[in-house]
mmCIF file with all atom_site columns, C-alpha atoms in Angstrom:
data_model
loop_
_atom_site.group_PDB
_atom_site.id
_atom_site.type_symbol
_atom_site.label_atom_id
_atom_site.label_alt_id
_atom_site.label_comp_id
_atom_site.label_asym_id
_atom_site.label_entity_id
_atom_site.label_seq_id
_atom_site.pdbx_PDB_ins_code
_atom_site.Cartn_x
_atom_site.Cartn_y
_atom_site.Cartn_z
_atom_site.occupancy
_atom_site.B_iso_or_equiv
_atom_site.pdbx_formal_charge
_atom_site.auth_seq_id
_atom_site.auth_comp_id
_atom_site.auth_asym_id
_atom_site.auth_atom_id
_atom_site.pdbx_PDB_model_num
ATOM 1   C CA . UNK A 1 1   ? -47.139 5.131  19.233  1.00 49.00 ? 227 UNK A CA 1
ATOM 2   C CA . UNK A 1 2   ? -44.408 6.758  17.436  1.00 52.00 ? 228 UNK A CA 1
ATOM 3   C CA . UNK A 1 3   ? -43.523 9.718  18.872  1.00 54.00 ? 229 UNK A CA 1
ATOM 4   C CA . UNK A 1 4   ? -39.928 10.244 16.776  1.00 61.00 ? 230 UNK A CA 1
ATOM 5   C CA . UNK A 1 5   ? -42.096 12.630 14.249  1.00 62.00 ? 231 UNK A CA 1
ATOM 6   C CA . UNK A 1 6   ? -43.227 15.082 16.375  1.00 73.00 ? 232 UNK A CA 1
ATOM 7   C CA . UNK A 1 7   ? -40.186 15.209 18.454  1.00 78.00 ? 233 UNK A CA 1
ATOM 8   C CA . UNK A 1 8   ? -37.815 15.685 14.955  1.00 79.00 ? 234 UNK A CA 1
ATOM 9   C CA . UNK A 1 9   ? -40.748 18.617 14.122  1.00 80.00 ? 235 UNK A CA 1
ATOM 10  C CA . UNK A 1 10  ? -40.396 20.112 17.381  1.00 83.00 ? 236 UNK A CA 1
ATOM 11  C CA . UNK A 1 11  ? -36.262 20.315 17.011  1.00 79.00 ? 237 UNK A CA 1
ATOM 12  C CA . UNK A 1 12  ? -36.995 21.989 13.688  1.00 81.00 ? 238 UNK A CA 1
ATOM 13  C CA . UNK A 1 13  ? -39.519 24.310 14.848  1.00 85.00 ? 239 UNK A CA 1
ATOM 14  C CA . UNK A 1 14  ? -37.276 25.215 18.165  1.00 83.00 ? 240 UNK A CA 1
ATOM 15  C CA . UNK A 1 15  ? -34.090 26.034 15.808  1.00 80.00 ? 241 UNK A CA 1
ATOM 16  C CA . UNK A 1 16  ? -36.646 28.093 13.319  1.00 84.00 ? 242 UNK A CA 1
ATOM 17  C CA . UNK A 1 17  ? -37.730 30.048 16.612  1.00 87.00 ? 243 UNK A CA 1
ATOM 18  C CA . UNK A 1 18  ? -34.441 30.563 17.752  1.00 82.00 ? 244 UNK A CA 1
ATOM 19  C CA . UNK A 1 19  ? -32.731 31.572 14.324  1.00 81.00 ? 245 UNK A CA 1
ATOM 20  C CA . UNK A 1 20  ? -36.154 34.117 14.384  1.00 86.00 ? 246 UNK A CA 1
ATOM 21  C CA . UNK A 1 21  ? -35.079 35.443 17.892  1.00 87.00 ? 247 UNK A CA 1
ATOM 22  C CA . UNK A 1 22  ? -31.577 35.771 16.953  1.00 83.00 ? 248 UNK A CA 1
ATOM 23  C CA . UNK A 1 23  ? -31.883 37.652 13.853  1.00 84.00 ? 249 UNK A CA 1
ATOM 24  C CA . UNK A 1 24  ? -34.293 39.965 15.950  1.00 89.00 ? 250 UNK A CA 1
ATOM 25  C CA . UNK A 1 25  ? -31.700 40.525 18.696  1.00 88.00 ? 251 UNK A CA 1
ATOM 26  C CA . UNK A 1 26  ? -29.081 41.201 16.284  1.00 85.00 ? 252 UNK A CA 1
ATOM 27  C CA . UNK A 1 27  ? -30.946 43.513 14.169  1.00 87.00 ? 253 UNK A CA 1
ATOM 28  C CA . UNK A 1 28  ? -31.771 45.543 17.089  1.00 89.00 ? 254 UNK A CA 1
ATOM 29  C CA . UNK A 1 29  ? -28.250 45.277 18.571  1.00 87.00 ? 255 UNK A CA 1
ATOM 30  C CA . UNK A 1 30  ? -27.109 46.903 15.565  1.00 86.00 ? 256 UNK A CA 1
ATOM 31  C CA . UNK A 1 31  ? -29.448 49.382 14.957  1.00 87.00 ? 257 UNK A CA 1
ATOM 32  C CA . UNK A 1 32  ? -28.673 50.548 18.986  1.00 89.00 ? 258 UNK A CA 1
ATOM 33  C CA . UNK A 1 33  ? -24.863 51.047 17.722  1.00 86.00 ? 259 UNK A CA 1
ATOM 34  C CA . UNK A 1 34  ? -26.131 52.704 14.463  1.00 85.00 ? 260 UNK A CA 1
ATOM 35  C CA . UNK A 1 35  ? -27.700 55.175 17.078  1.00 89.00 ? 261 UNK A CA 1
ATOM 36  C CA . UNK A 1 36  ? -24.553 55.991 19.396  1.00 87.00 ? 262 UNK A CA 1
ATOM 37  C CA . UNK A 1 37  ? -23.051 59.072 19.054  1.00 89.00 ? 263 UNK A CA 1
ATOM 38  C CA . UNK A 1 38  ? -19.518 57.737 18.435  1.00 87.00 ? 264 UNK A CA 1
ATOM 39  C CA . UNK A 1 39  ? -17.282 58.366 14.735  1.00 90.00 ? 265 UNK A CA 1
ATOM 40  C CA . UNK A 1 40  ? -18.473 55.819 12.590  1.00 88.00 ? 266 UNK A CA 1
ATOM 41  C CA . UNK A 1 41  ? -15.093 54.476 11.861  1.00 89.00 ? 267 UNK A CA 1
ATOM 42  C CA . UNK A 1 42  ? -15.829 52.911 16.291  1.00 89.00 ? 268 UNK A CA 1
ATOM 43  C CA . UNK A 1 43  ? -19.561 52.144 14.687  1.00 87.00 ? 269 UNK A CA 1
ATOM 44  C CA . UNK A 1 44  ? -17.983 49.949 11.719  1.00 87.00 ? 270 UNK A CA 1
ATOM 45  C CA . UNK A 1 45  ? -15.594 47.664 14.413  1.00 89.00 ? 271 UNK A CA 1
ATOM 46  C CA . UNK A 1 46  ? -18.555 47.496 16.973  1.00 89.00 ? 272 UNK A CA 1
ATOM 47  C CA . UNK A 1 47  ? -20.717 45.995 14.314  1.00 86.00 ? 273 UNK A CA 1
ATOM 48  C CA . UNK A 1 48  ? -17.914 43.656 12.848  1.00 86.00 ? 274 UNK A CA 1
ATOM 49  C CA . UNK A 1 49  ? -17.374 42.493 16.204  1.00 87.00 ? 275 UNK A CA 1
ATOM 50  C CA . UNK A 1 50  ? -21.101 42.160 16.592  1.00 86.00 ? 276 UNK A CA 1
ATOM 51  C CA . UNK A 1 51  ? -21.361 40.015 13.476  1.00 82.00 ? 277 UNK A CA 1
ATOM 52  C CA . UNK A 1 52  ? -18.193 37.735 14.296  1.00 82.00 ? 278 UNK A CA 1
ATOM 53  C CA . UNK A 1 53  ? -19.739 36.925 17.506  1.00 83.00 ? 279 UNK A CA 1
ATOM 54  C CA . UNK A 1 54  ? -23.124 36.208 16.293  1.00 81.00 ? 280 UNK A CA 1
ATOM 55  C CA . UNK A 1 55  ? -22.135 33.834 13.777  1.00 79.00 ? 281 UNK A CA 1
ATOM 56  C CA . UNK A 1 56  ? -19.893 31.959 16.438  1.00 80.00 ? 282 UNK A CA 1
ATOM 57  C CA . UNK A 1 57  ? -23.180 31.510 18.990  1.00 80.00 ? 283 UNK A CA 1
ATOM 58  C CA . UNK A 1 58  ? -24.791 30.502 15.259  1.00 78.00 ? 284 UNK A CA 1
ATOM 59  C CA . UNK A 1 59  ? -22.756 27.844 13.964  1.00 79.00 ? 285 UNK A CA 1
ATOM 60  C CA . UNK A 1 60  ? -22.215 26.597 17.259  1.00 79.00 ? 286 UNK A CA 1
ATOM 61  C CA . UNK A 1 61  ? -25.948 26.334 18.495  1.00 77.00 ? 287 UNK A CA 1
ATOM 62  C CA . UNK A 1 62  ? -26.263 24.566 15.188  1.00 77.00 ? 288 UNK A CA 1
ATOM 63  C CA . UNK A 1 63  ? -23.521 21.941 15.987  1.00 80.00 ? 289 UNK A CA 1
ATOM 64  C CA . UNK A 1 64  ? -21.118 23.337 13.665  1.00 78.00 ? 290 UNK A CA 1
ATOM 65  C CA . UNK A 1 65  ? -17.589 23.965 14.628  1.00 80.00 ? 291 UNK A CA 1
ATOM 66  C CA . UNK A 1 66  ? -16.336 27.680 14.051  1.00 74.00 ? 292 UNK A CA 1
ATOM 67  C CA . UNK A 1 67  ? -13.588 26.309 11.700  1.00 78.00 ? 293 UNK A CA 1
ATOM 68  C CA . UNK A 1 68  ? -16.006 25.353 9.267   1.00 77.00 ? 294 UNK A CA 1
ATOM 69  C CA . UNK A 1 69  ? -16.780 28.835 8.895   1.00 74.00 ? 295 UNK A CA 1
ATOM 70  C CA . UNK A 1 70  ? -13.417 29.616 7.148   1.00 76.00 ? 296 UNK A CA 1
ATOM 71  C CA . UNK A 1 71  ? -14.437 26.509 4.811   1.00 79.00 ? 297 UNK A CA 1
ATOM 72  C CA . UNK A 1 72  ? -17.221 28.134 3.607   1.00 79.00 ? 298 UNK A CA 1
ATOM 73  C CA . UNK A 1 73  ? -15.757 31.751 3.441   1.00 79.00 ? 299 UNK A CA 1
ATOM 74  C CA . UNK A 1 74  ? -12.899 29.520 1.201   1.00 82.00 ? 300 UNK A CA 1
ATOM 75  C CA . UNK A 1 75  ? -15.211 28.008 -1.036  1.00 82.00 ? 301 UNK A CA 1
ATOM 76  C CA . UNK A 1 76  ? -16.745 31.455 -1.521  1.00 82.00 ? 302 UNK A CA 1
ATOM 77  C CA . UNK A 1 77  ? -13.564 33.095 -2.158  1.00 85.00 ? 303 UNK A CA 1
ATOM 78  C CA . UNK A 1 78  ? -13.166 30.395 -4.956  1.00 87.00 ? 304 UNK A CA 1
ATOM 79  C CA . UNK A 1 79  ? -16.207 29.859 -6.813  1.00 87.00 ? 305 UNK A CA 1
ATOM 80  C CA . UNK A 1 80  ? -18.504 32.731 -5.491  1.00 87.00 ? 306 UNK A CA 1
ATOM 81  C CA . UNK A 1 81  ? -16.358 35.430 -5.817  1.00 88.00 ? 307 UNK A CA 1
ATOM 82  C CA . UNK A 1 82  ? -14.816 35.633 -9.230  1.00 91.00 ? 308 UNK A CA 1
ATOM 83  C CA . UNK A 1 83  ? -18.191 35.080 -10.729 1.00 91.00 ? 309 UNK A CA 1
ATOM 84  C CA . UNK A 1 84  ? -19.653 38.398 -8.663  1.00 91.00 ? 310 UNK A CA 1
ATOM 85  C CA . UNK A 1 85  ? -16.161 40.119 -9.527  1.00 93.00 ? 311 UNK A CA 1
ATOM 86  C CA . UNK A 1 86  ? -16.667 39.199 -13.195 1.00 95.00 ? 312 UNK A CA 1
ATOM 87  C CA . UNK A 1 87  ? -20.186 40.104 -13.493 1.00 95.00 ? 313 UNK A CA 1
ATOM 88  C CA . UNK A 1 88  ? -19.571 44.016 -12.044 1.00 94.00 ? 314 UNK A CA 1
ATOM 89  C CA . UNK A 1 89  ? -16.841 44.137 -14.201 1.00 96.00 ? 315 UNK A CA 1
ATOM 90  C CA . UNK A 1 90  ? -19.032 43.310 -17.235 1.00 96.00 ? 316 UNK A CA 1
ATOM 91  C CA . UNK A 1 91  ? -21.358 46.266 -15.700 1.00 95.00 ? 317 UNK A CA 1
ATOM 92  C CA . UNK A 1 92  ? -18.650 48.798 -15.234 1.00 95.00 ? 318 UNK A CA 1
ATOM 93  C CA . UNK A 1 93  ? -17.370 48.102 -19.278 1.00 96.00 ? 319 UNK A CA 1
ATOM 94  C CA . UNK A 1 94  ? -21.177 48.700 -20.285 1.00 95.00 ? 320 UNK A CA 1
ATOM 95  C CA . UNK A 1 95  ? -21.597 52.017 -18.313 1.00 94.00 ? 321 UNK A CA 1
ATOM 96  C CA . UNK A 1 96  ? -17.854 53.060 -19.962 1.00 94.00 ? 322 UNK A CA 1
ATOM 97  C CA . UNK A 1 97  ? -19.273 52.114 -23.662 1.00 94.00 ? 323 UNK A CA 1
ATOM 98  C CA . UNK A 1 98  ? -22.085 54.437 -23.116 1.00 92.00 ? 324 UNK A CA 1
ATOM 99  C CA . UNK A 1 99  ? -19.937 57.289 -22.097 1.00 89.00 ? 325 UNK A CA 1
ATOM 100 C CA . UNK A 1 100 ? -18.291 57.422 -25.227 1.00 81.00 ? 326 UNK A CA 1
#
């Protein structure tokens, strides 16, 4: 018997689970800061902080190195970016021709 199948649907459902779990954790680790009685300028680093550690555990438990991140964020910066700049733009220049 084969059993490469069930073991390659097993890794998939494991990192499914865990992404689940994590997003959970995270979700309620932030809304626990959201709830401190602190000035929300403390809140915003705390979260940051949060979210720059959670995506290190991520990419690593996914076998990524952390450098790839800045790849991506690159690439984004690139491509992404000037497309969502340009569309807002567009946006702002149709709210201003309604003004007038």
């Amino acid at each position: 018997m084969d059993f490469t199948i069930n073991n390659e649907v097993y890794w998939v459902l494991y990192n499914i689970l865990a992404l689940l779990l994590f997003v959970t954790f995270s979700t309620v680790v932030i809304l626990l800061i959201n709830k401190l009685k602190i000035k929300q300028v403390v809140k915003y680093y705390m979260i940051a902080g949060f979210i720059i550690l959670a995506l290190s555990l991520v990419v690593t438990f996914f076998g990524y190195s952390f450098i790839t991140l800045f790849s991506y964020i690159e690439w984004m910066t690139k491509f992404l970016l000037p497309w969502l700049v340009l569309y807002w733009l567009v946006r702002a220049i149709k709210v201003l021709e309604r003004r007038v």
